Coordinates of C-alpha atoms in Angstrom, one line a residue:
M711 CA -29.4 -21.1 -15.8
S712 CA -28.7 -17.4 -15.3
R713 CA -25.4 -16.2 -16.6
V714 CA -25.4 -13.2 -14.2
P715 CA -23.1 -14.8 -11.6
F716 CA -20.7 -15.7 -14.4
Y717 CA -20.5 -12.2 -15.8
L718 CA -20.3 -10.8 -12.2
L719 CA -17.2 -13.0 -11.6
V720 CA -15.7 -11.9 -14.9
G721 CA -16.4 -8.2 -14.0
V722 CA -14.9 -8.5 -10.5
L723 CA -11.7 -10.2 -11.9
L724 CA -11.4 -7.5 -14.6
I725 CA -11.9 -4.6 -12.3
A726 CA -9.7 -6.0 -9.6
G727 CA -6.9 -6.7 -12.1
I728 CA -7.0 -3.2 -13.6
A729 CA -7.2 -1.6 -10.2
V730 CA -4.3 -3.4 -8.7
T731 CA -2.2 -2.8 -11.9
A732 CA -3.0 0.9 -12.0
Y733 CA -2.4 1.2 -8.2
R734 CA 1.2 -0.2 -8.6
H735 CA 1.9 2.1 -11.4
V736 CA 0.6 5.3 -9.7
A737 CA 1.6 4.6 -6.1
F738 CA 4.9 2.8 -6.6
E739 CA 5.8 4.3 -9.9
V740 CA 6.4 1.0 -11.6
P741 CA 6.9 1.8 -15.3
W742 CA 4.6 0.5 -18.0
V743 CA 7.5 -0.2 -20.5
P744 CA 10.9 -1.8 -19.9
G745 CA 14.0 0.3 -20.2
E746 CA 12.4 3.5 -18.8
Q747 CA 15.0 5.7 -17.1
R748 CA 14.6 7.4 -13.7
Q749 CA 16.7 10.2 -12.3
V750 CA 18.7 9.3 -9.2
W751 CA 20.8 11.5 -6.9
E752 CA 23.7 10.1 -4.8
V753 CA 24.5 12.3 -1.9
E754 CA 27.4 11.7 0.5
A755 CA 27.8 13.5 3.8
Q756 CA 31.3 13.7 5.3
V757 CA 31.6 14.5 9.0
N758 CA 34.9 15.7 10.2
F759 CA 36.0 16.5 13.8
I760 CA 38.9 16.2 16.2
A761 CA 38.4 13.8 19.0
E762 CA 39.5 14.8 22.5
D763 CA 41.2 11.5 23.5
G764 CA 38.2 9.7 25.0
S765 CA 34.7 8.6 24.3
A766 CA 32.8 10.4 21.4
K767 CA 29.3 10.4 20.2
V768 CA 28.1 11.9 16.9
N769 CA 24.5 12.6 15.9
L770 CA 23.8 13.5 12.3
A771 CA 20.3 14.4 11.0
L772 CA 19.1 12.2 8.1
P773 CA 16.7 12.9 5.3
T774 CA 13.3 11.1 5.0
N775 CA 10.9 10.3 2.1
Q776 CA 9.5 13.6 1.1
E777 CA 7.8 15.6 -1.6
G778 CA 9.9 15.1 -4.8
F779 CA 12.3 12.5 -3.4
R780 CA 12.2 8.9 -2.2
I781 CA 15.1 7.1 -0.4
L782 CA 16.4 4.0 -2.3
T783 CA 19.5 2.9 -0.3
E784 CA 21.6 4.1 2.6
N785 CA 25.2 3.3 3.4
T786 CA 27.6 4.4 6.2
G787 CA 31.3 4.3 6.7
S788 CA 33.2 4.5 10.0
S789 CA 36.2 3.0 11.6
G790 CA 35.9 1.8 15.2
F791 CA 32.5 3.4 15.8
G792 CA 29.3 1.7 16.6
L793 CA 26.3 2.9 14.6
S794 CA 22.6 3.1 15.3
F795 CA 19.7 4.7 13.5
L796 CA 17.2 6.7 15.6
D797 CA 13.7 7.6 14.6
D798 CA 11.7 9.8 17.0
D799 CA 9.6 13.0 17.1
Q800 CA 12.7 15.0 16.1
G801 CA 13.2 13.0 12.9
R802 CA 15.7 10.4 11.7
R803 CA 19.3 10.6 12.9
A804 CA 22.4 8.5 12.7
Q805 CA 24.3 8.1 15.9
W806 CA 28.0 7.0 15.9
A807 CA 29.6 6.2 19.3
T808 CA 33.0 4.9 20.5
R809 CA 34.9 4.5 23.8
E810 CA 38.2 5.6 22.4
A811 CA 38.8 8.2 19.8
R812 CA 41.9 10.2 19.2
G813 CA 42.9 12.8 16.6
S814 CA 41.2 13.7 13.4
Q815 CA 38.1 11.6 12.6
Q816 CA 36.0 11.1 9.5
L817 CA 32.6 9.5 9.2
Y818 CA 30.6 9.0 6.1
Y819 CA 26.9 8.6 5.2
S820 CA 25.6 8.2 1.7
V821 CA 22.1 8.0 0.3
Q822 CA 20.5 7.3 -3.0
L823 CA 17.4 9.3 -3.8
L824 CA 14.9 8.6 -6.5
V825 CA 13.4 11.8 -8.0
A826 CA 9.7 11.1 -7.5
P827 CA 7.6 14.1 -8.7
N828 CA 4.4 12.3 -7.6
A829 CA 5.5 11.5 -4.1
A830 CA 3.0 12.8 -1.6
R831 CA 3.9 15.5 0.8
P832 CA 4.3 14.1 4.3
R833 CA 2.0 15.2 7.1
V834 CA 3.9 17.4 9.6
E835 CA 2.6 18.4 13.0
P836 CA 3.1 22.2 13.5
P837 CA 5.2 23.2 16.4
P838 CA 3.5 25.2 19.1
P839 CA 4.3 28.9 18.8
D840 CA 6.5 30.4 21.5
E841 CA 4.1 32.5 23.4
E842 CA 6.7 33.9 25.8
V843 CA 8.9 35.9 23.3
S844 CA 10.9 38.5 25.2
W845 CA 13.1 41.3 23.9
A846 CA 15.5 43.7 25.5
R847 CA 14.9 47.3 25.0
P848 CA 14.9 49.0 22.4
Y849 CA 14.5 45.7 20.4
D850 CA 11.0 45.1 21.7
T851 CA 9.6 48.3 20.1
A852 CA 11.4 47.7 16.8
A853 CA 10.1 44.1 16.6
Q854 CA 6.5 45.3 17.3
E855 CA 6.8 48.0 14.6
V856 CA 8.0 45.5 12.0
I857 CA 5.2 43.0 12.9
D858 CA 2.5 45.7 12.7
Q859 CA 3.7 46.9 9.3
A860 CA 3.8 43.4 7.8
Y861 CA 0.4 42.6 9.4
R862 CA -1.3 45.5 7.6
R863 CA 0.1 44.3 4.2
S864 CA -1.1 40.7 4.6
S865 CA -4.2 38.6 4.8
D866 CA -3.1 35.2 6.3
A867 CA -0.1 33.5 7.9
F868 CA 1.6 32.8 4.6
T869 CA 1.3 36.3 3.1
F870 CA 2.3 37.7 6.5
S871 CA 5.5 35.7 6.5
R872 CA 6.4 36.9 3.0
E873 CA 5.9 40.5 4.0
L874 CA 7.9 40.0 7.1
V875 CA 10.8 38.6 5.1
R876 CA 10.6 41.5 2.6
A877 CA 10.8 43.9 5.5
F878 CA 14.4 42.8 6.0
S879 CA 15.3 42.8 2.3
G880 CA 16.4 45.5 -0.2
D881 CA 14.8 48.9 -0.2
R882 CA 12.0 47.8 2.2
Q883 CA 14.5 47.6 5.1
D884 CA 14.0 50.5 7.5
E885 CA 15.9 51.5 10.7
N886 CA 13.8 49.0 12.8
A887 CA 14.8 46.1 10.6
R888 CA 18.5 47.2 10.6
L889 CA 18.5 47.4 14.4
L890 CA 17.2 43.9 14.8
L891 CA 19.7 42.5 12.3
T892 CA 22.6 43.7 14.4
Q893 CA 21.7 41.3 17.2
F894 CA 20.2 38.2 15.4
D895 CA 20.8 36.1 12.4
R896 CA 18.0 36.5 9.8
P897 CA 16.4 32.9 10.1
S898 CA 16.3 33.0 13.9
L899 CA 15.0 36.5 13.9
L900 CA 12.2 35.7 11.5
V901 CA 11.1 32.6 13.5
K902 CA 11.0 34.7 16.7
L903 CA 9.0 37.5 15.1
L904 CA 6.5 34.9 13.6
N905 CA 6.1 33.3 17.0
Q906 CA 5.4 36.6 18.6
A907 CA 2.7 37.2 16.1
G908 CA 1.1 33.8 16.9
V909 CA 2.3 32.0 13.7
S910 CA 3.8 28.5 14.1
A911 CA 7.1 28.5 12.3
R912 CA 10.5 26.9 12.6
K913 CA 13.9 26.7 10.9
I914 CA 14.7 23.7 8.7
H915 CA 17.8 22.8 6.9
G916 CA 18.0 21.7 3.3
L917 CA 20.5 20.8 0.6
L918 CA 20.4 22.4 -2.9
L919 CA 21.2 19.6 -5.3
E920 CA 23.6 20.4 -8.2
D921 CA 25.2 17.8 -10.2
G922 CA 28.9 17.2 -9.5
R923 CA 29.2 19.7 -6.6
R924 CA 31.5 19.0 -3.6
R925 CA 32.0 20.4 -0.1
Q926 CA 28.5 21.9 0.0
S927 CA 26.8 23.0 3.1
L928 CA 23.2 23.0 4.3
T929 CA 21.1 26.1 3.8
T930 CA 18.5 27.4 6.3
W931 CA 14.8 27.8 5.3
I932 CA 11.6 28.8 7.2
Q933 CA 8.7 26.4 7.5
V934 CA 5.5 28.3 8.2
F935 CA 2.2 26.7 9.2
N936 CA -1.3 28.1 9.0
A937 CA -4.3 27.5 11.2
D938 CA -5.4 24.4 9.1
G939 CA -2.1 22.7 9.6
D940 CA -0.9 23.2 6.0
W941 CA 2.6 24.5 5.6
V942 CA 4.9 26.2 3.1
I943 CA 8.6 26.8 2.8
I944 CA 9.8 30.4 2.6
N945 CA 13.3 31.6 1.6
P946 CA 14.5 33.7 4.5
T947 CA 16.5 35.9 2.1
S948 CA 14.2 36.7 -0.8
G949 CA 10.8 35.8 0.7
E950 CA 9.9 33.5 -2.2
Q951 CA 7.3 30.9 -1.2
G952 CA 7.5 27.2 -2.2
R953 CA 10.1 24.5 -2.2
P954 CA 12.5 24.5 -5.2
D955 CA 12.6 21.3 -7.2
N956 CA 16.2 20.7 -6.3
L957 CA 15.8 21.3 -2.5
L958 CA 16.3 18.2 -0.4
L959 CA 15.0 18.7 3.1
W960 CA 17.8 17.3 5.3
E961 CA 16.7 18.3 8.8
A962 CA 13.1 19.4 9.6
G963 CA 12.9 19.4 13.3
D964 CA 14.5 22.8 14.2
Q965 CA 17.5 20.8 15.7
A966 CA 21.2 21.0 14.9
A967 CA 22.0 18.9 11.8
L968 CA 25.2 17.8 13.5
E969 CA 26.0 17.3 17.2
V970 CA 29.3 16.0 18.5
Q971 CA 30.2 15.1 22.0
G972 CA 33.8 14.4 22.9
G973 CA 35.2 16.4 19.9
R974 CA 35.8 19.8 18.6
D975 CA 36.0 21.7 15.2
S976 CA 33.2 19.5 13.8
K977 CA 31.6 20.2 10.4
V978 CA 29.6 18.3 7.8
T979 CA 30.0 18.8 4.1
F980 CA 28.1 17.2 1.2
S981 CA 29.0 15.9 -2.2
M982 CA 26.4 15.0 -4.8
L983 CA 26.1 13.3 -8.2
Q984 CA 23.1 12.9 -10.5
H985 CA 22.7 9.9 -12.9
N986 CA 20.0 7.9 -14.6
E987 CA 19.1 4.3 -13.8
P988 CA 16.6 1.9 -15.3
A989 CA 13.2 2.4 -13.6
S990 CA 13.0 -1.3 -12.6
V991 CA 16.3 -1.0 -10.7
A992 CA 15.5 2.4 -9.2
V993 CA 12.3 1.3 -7.6
R994 CA 13.3 -2.3 -6.7
N995 CA 13.8 -1.6 -3.0
Q996 CA 10.3 -0.2 -2.5
L997 CA 8.9 -3.2 -4.5
A998 CA 10.7 -5.5 -2.1
N999 CA 8.7 -4.1 0.9
D1000 CA 5.5 -5.8 0.1
T1001 CA 2.2 -5.0 1.6
L1002 CA -1.3 -6.2 0.8
L1003 CA -1.6 -3.6 -2.0
N1004 CA 2.0 -3.8 -3.1
F1005 CA 2.2 -7.5 -3.6
S1006 CA 5.1 -8.4 -5.9
I1007 CA 7.6 -11.1 -6.6
H1008 CA 10.5 -8.8 -5.7
S1009 CA 10.5 -9.8 -2.0
L1010 CA 11.6 -13.3 -3.0
P1011 CA 15.3 -14.4 -3.4
L1012 CA 16.8 -13.8 -6.8
E1013 CA 16.7 -17.5 -7.7
E1014 CA 13.0 -17.7 -7.1
Q1015 CA 12.4 -14.4 -8.9
S1016 CA 14.1 -15.8 -12.0
L1017 CA 11.8 -18.9 -11.7
F1018 CA 8.6 -16.9 -11.4
K1019 CA 9.7 -14.6 -14.3
T1020 CA 9.2 -17.7 -16.5
I1021 CA 6.2 -19.2 -14.7
L1022 CA 4.2 -15.9 -14.9
L1023 CA 4.4 -16.1 -18.8
I1024 CA 2.4 -19.4 -18.9
P1025 CA -1.0 -17.6 -18.8
I1026 CA 0.0 -15.6 -21.8
G1027 CA 0.7 -18.8 -23.7
A1028 CA -2.5 -20.3 -22.4
L1029 CA -4.4 -17.2 -23.8
V1030 CA -2.8 -17.7 -27.2
V1031 CA -3.8 -21.4 -27.2
V1032 CA -7.4 -20.5 -26.2
L1033 CA -7.6 -17.9 -29.0
L1034 CA -6.3 -20.2 -31.7
R1035 CA -8.4 -23.2 -30.7
V1036 CA -11.7 -21.5 -29.7
L1037 CA -11.9 -18.7 -32.2
I1038 CA -9.8 -19.9 -35.1
G1039 CA -10.2 -23.7 -34.7
I1040 CA -6.6 -24.8 -35.0
K1041 CA -6.1 -28.4 -33.9
T1042 CA -3.1 -29.3 -31.7
S1043 CA -1.6 -32.5 -30.3
G1044 CA -2.5 -32.0 -26.7
T1045 CA -4.2 -29.0 -25.2
F1046 CA -1.4 -27.1 -23.6
M1047 CA 1.6 -29.0 -25.1
P1048 CA 2.4 -26.0 -27.3
V1049 CA 2.8 -23.7 -24.2
L1050 CA 5.5 -26.0 -22.8
I1051 CA 7.2 -26.2 -26.2
A1052 CA 7.1 -22.4 -26.3
L1053 CA 8.8 -22.2 -22.9
A1054 CA 11.5 -24.5 -24.3
F1055 CA 11.9 -22.2 -27.3
I1056 CA 12.5 -19.3 -24.9
Q1057 CA 15.5 -21.2 -23.5
T1058 CA 16.8 -22.5 -26.8
T1059 CA 16.0 -19.6 -29.2
L1060 CA 13.4 -20.2 -31.9
F1061 CA 15.5 -21.5 -34.7
T1062 CA 17.5 -24.0 -32.6
G1063 CA 14.3 -25.1 -30.8
L1064 CA 12.4 -25.8 -34.1
I1065 CA 15.3 -27.9 -35.5
G1066 CA 15.6 -29.8 -32.2
F1067 CA 11.9 -30.4 -31.8
L1068 CA 11.5 -31.7 -35.4
L1069 CA 14.6 -34.0 -35.1
V1070 CA 13.5 -35.5 -31.8
V1071 CA 9.9 -36.0 -32.9
A1072 CA 10.8 -37.5 -36.3
V1073 CA 13.3 -40.0 -34.9
G1074 CA 11.0 -40.8 -32.0
L1075 CA 8.2 -41.6 -34.4
V1076 CA 10.4 -44.0 -36.4
I1077 CA 11.4 -45.8 -33.2
R1078 CA 7.8 -45.8 -31.9
S1079 CA 6.6 -47.4 -35.2
Y1080 CA 9.0 -50.3 -34.4
L1081 CA 7.7 -50.6 -30.8
S1082 CA 4.2 -50.9 -32.1
H1083 CA 5.1 -54.2 -33.7
L1084 CA 6.1 -55.6 -30.3
N1085 CA 2.6 -55.5 -28.9
L1086 CA 3.7 -54.0 -25.6
L1087 CA 1.4 -52.8 -22.9
L1088 CA 0.7 -49.0 -22.8
V1089 CA 2.7 -48.3 -19.7
A1090 CA 5.8 -50.2 -20.9
R1091 CA 5.5 -48.7 -24.4
V1092 CA 5.3 -45.1 -23.1
S1093 CA 8.2 -45.8 -20.7
A1094 CA 10.3 -47.1 -23.6
V1095 CA 9.4 -44.0 -25.6
I1096 CA 10.6 -41.8 -22.6
I1097 CA 13.9 -43.6 -22.5
T1098 CA 14.2 -43.3 -26.2
V1099 CA 13.6 -39.6 -26.1
I1100 CA 16.3 -39.2 -23.4
A1101 CA 18.7 -41.2 -25.5
I1102 CA 17.9 -39.1 -28.6
I1103 CA 18.5 -35.8 -26.8
S1104 CA 21.7 -37.1 -25.3
I1105 CA 23.1 -38.3 -28.6
F1106 CA 22.1 -35.0 -30.3
S1107 CA 23.7 -32.9 -27.6
V1108 CA 27.0 -34.9 -27.8
V1109 CA 27.1 -34.7 -31.6
A1110 CA 26.3 -30.9 -31.5
Y1111 CA 29.1 -30.3 -29.0
R1112 CA 31.6 -32.3 -31.0
M1113 CA 30.7 -30.3 -34.1
G1114 CA 31.2 -27.1 -32.2
L1115 CA 27.5 -26.2 -32.2
N1116 CA 27.0 -25.1 -28.7
A1117 CA 23.5 -24.0 -29.4
G1118 CA 22.6 -27.7 -29.8
L1119 CA 23.2 -28.2 -26.1
T1120 CA 20.1 -26.2 -25.2
I1121 CA 18.0 -29.1 -26.6
T1122 CA 18.0 -30.5 -23.0
F1123 CA 15.5 -27.7 -22.1
F1124 CA 12.7 -29.6 -23.9
P1125 CA 10.2 -31.2 -21.6
M1126 CA 11.0 -34.9 -22.1
I1127 CA 7.8 -36.3 -20.7
I1128 CA 5.7 -34.0 -22.9
L1129 CA 7.8 -35.0 -26.0
S1130 CA 7.3 -38.6 -25.2
W1131 CA 3.5 -38.3 -24.9
T1132 CA 3.5 -36.2 -28.1
I1133 CA 5.3 -39.0 -30.0
E1134 CA 2.9 -41.6 -28.5
R1135 CA -0.2 -39.6 -29.5
M1136 CA 1.0 -38.9 -33.0
S1137 CA 1.9 -42.5 -33.5
I1138 CA -1.6 -43.6 -32.4
L1139 CA -3.1 -40.9 -34.6
W1140 CA -1.1 -42.1 -37.6
E1141 CA -2.5 -45.6 -37.1
E1142 CA -6.1 -44.5 -36.6
E1143 CA -6.5 -41.4 -38.8
G1144 CA -3.5 -41.5 -41.2
P1145 CA -0.6 -39.2 -41.9
K1146 CA -2.7 -36.3 -43.0
E1147 CA -4.2 -35.8 -39.5
V1148 CA -0.8 -36.2 -38.0
L1149 CA 0.5 -33.3 -40.2
I1150 CA -2.6 -31.2 -39.4
Q1151 CA -2.3 -31.6 -35.6
G1152 CA 1.5 -31.6 -35.6
G1153 CA 1.6 -28.4 -37.8
G1154 CA -1.1 -26.8 -35.6
S1155 CA 0.9 -27.6 -32.5
L1156 CA 4.1 -26.2 -33.9
L1157 CA 2.3 -23.0 -35.2
T1158 CA 0.7 -22.5 -31.8
A1159 CA 4.0 -23.0 -30.0
V1160 CA 5.7 -20.4 -32.3
L1161 CA 3.0 -17.8 -31.8
A1162 CA 2.9 -18.4 -28.1
Y1163 CA 6.7 -18.1 -28.0
L1164 CA 6.5 -14.7 -29.9
A1165 CA 4.0 -13.5 -27.4
M1166 CA 5.8 -14.8 -24.3
N1167 CA 9.2 -13.6 -25.4
N1168 CA 8.1 -10.0 -26.1
P1169 CA 10.1 -7.7 -23.7
W1170 CA 7.0 -5.5 -23.0
I1171 CA 4.9 -8.6 -22.0
R1172 CA 7.7 -10.1 -19.9
H1173 CA 8.0 -6.8 -18.1
I1174 CA 4.2 -6.4 -17.5
T1175 CA 3.6 -9.9 -16.3
F1176 CA 6.5 -9.8 -13.9
N1177 CA 5.9 -6.4 -12.3
F1178 CA 2.1 -6.3 -12.4
L1179 CA 0.5 -9.4 -10.9
G1180 CA -2.9 -7.9 -11.4
V1181 CA -2.5 -8.8 -15.1
Q1182 CA -3.0 -12.4 -14.1
L1183 CA -6.6 -11.5 -13.0
I1184 CA -7.2 -9.7 -16.3
L1185 CA -6.0 -12.8 -18.3
M1186 CA -8.3 -15.0 -16.2
A1187 CA -11.3 -12.8 -17.1
F1188 CA -10.5 -12.9 -20.8
I1189 CA -10.0 -16.7 -20.8
L1190 CA -13.3 -17.1 -18.9
L1191 CA -15.1 -15.0 -21.5
L1192 CA -13.5 -17.0 -24.4
G1193 CA -14.6 -20.2 -22.7
N1194 CA -18.2 -19.0 -22.9
Y1195 CA -17.9 -18.6 -26.8
T1196 CA -20.2 -21.1 -28.7
G1197 CA -20.1 -19.6 -32.2
Y1198 CA -18.4 -20.8 -35.3
R1199 CA -14.7 -21.1 -35.5
L1200 CA -12.9 -19.2 -38.3
L1201 CA -11.7 -22.4 -40.1
E1202 CA -15.2 -23.8 -40.0
L1203 CA -16.5 -21.1 -42.2
R1204 CA -15.0 -22.9 -45.2
R1205 CA -18.1 -25.2 -45.1
F1206 CA -20.1 -22.2 -46.4
K1207 CA -17.9 -21.5 -49.4
P1208 CA -20.2 -23.3 -51.9
I1209 CA -23.1 -21.1 -50.9
T1210 CA -21.1 -18.0 -51.8
E1211 CA -20.2 -19.5 -55.1
D1212 CA -23.8 -20.3 -55.9

């Protein structure tokens, strides 16, 4: 039969596993190694106003996922106010409302932001330029002179915007620029001039992040669009193009960042703090929002997550068993019994688990040898062995507790049914093949269990298997390839030793 379908299946599993794993790392920034740290900003906005003894409504602009930053968590604090989050063409806003408000009021909004250098820039629709820009005399003539001068020194919308800003800065400022600045604030004036020149532009508000700063205010920037829909941010004071790394765009819809109805003397101030968190914690909320391409265990409750964290290690143990049995030729008592024993070692620690396993199996074999003289049926004999194993584990646990050896209590994590069948198989093997074969298979099982434990308990492997489910497809591909191996096992090569001596 052709092996092409088999190799196609293996190739599909391998490619799919690698693609899904790489996608989660690149798109969702899941780290390859445990313990990796990520930079996180905590920003708190405090809204203060004096209520006018009646109903009040407060609208606060909120940040969104953007280039360089991704929102992790959001929290609010208010007393006696209802809260709603609004999301429309003007952006995200928090709206507080109440029927009765009196005196000084304080509202709080806090957000945790993950620094994400690879976060994609969001697509923004350019606002239509204001084609009906009007000026009173003599400002119309001054505005046209400034526009014409900047136009001659530029080649596109972005260079034109930079030249326009420089016309109002430093030594480049002439009498026309000074005249216009007497009537308009600089950001509003620049947007008006850009619109008059047919360039789409608007004011946006951002927050410059500095660790440990308090009572900070939003700063105003100019967002300029070209004919292709691409955009840049320009500093209205210096004319520098580009978004600084520490600039968090807070309001990007040319709207007021704070609107208060039913109150006066309103203001919003910001406090910020930077710290590092483990990457697995920092990105946990985005992993919980599963899609078809972002499939993860993080959407499950914590109890189920803890369960799957252990279950997902079983394929690693299975791969170790396949390697040792197919390539090396180690004999084990039962095919995957060593994997279950390795899982028990994870709960008990290796040293305690080895001692407990040897004690239970040794005592169980002694009792099983007595049962063999009773000529019982198989089902009754195995059931008796199960009860015996439970009794042995109970007695060892009580004795360990009385002696102050709390580690001995973990012996209860051993799979009792598997231990019972292991004792039954070893006893039959002793009768049929002798003690040598029992030692070979028992020692092989224990060696395989220890090696599987070392692989499954590795922090890097535990991290990879839990956070990258595509690894399961890769493991499946390798196991299928190993299952196709028909060559000599390593331990079988001893048969050819006399040839080398001759």
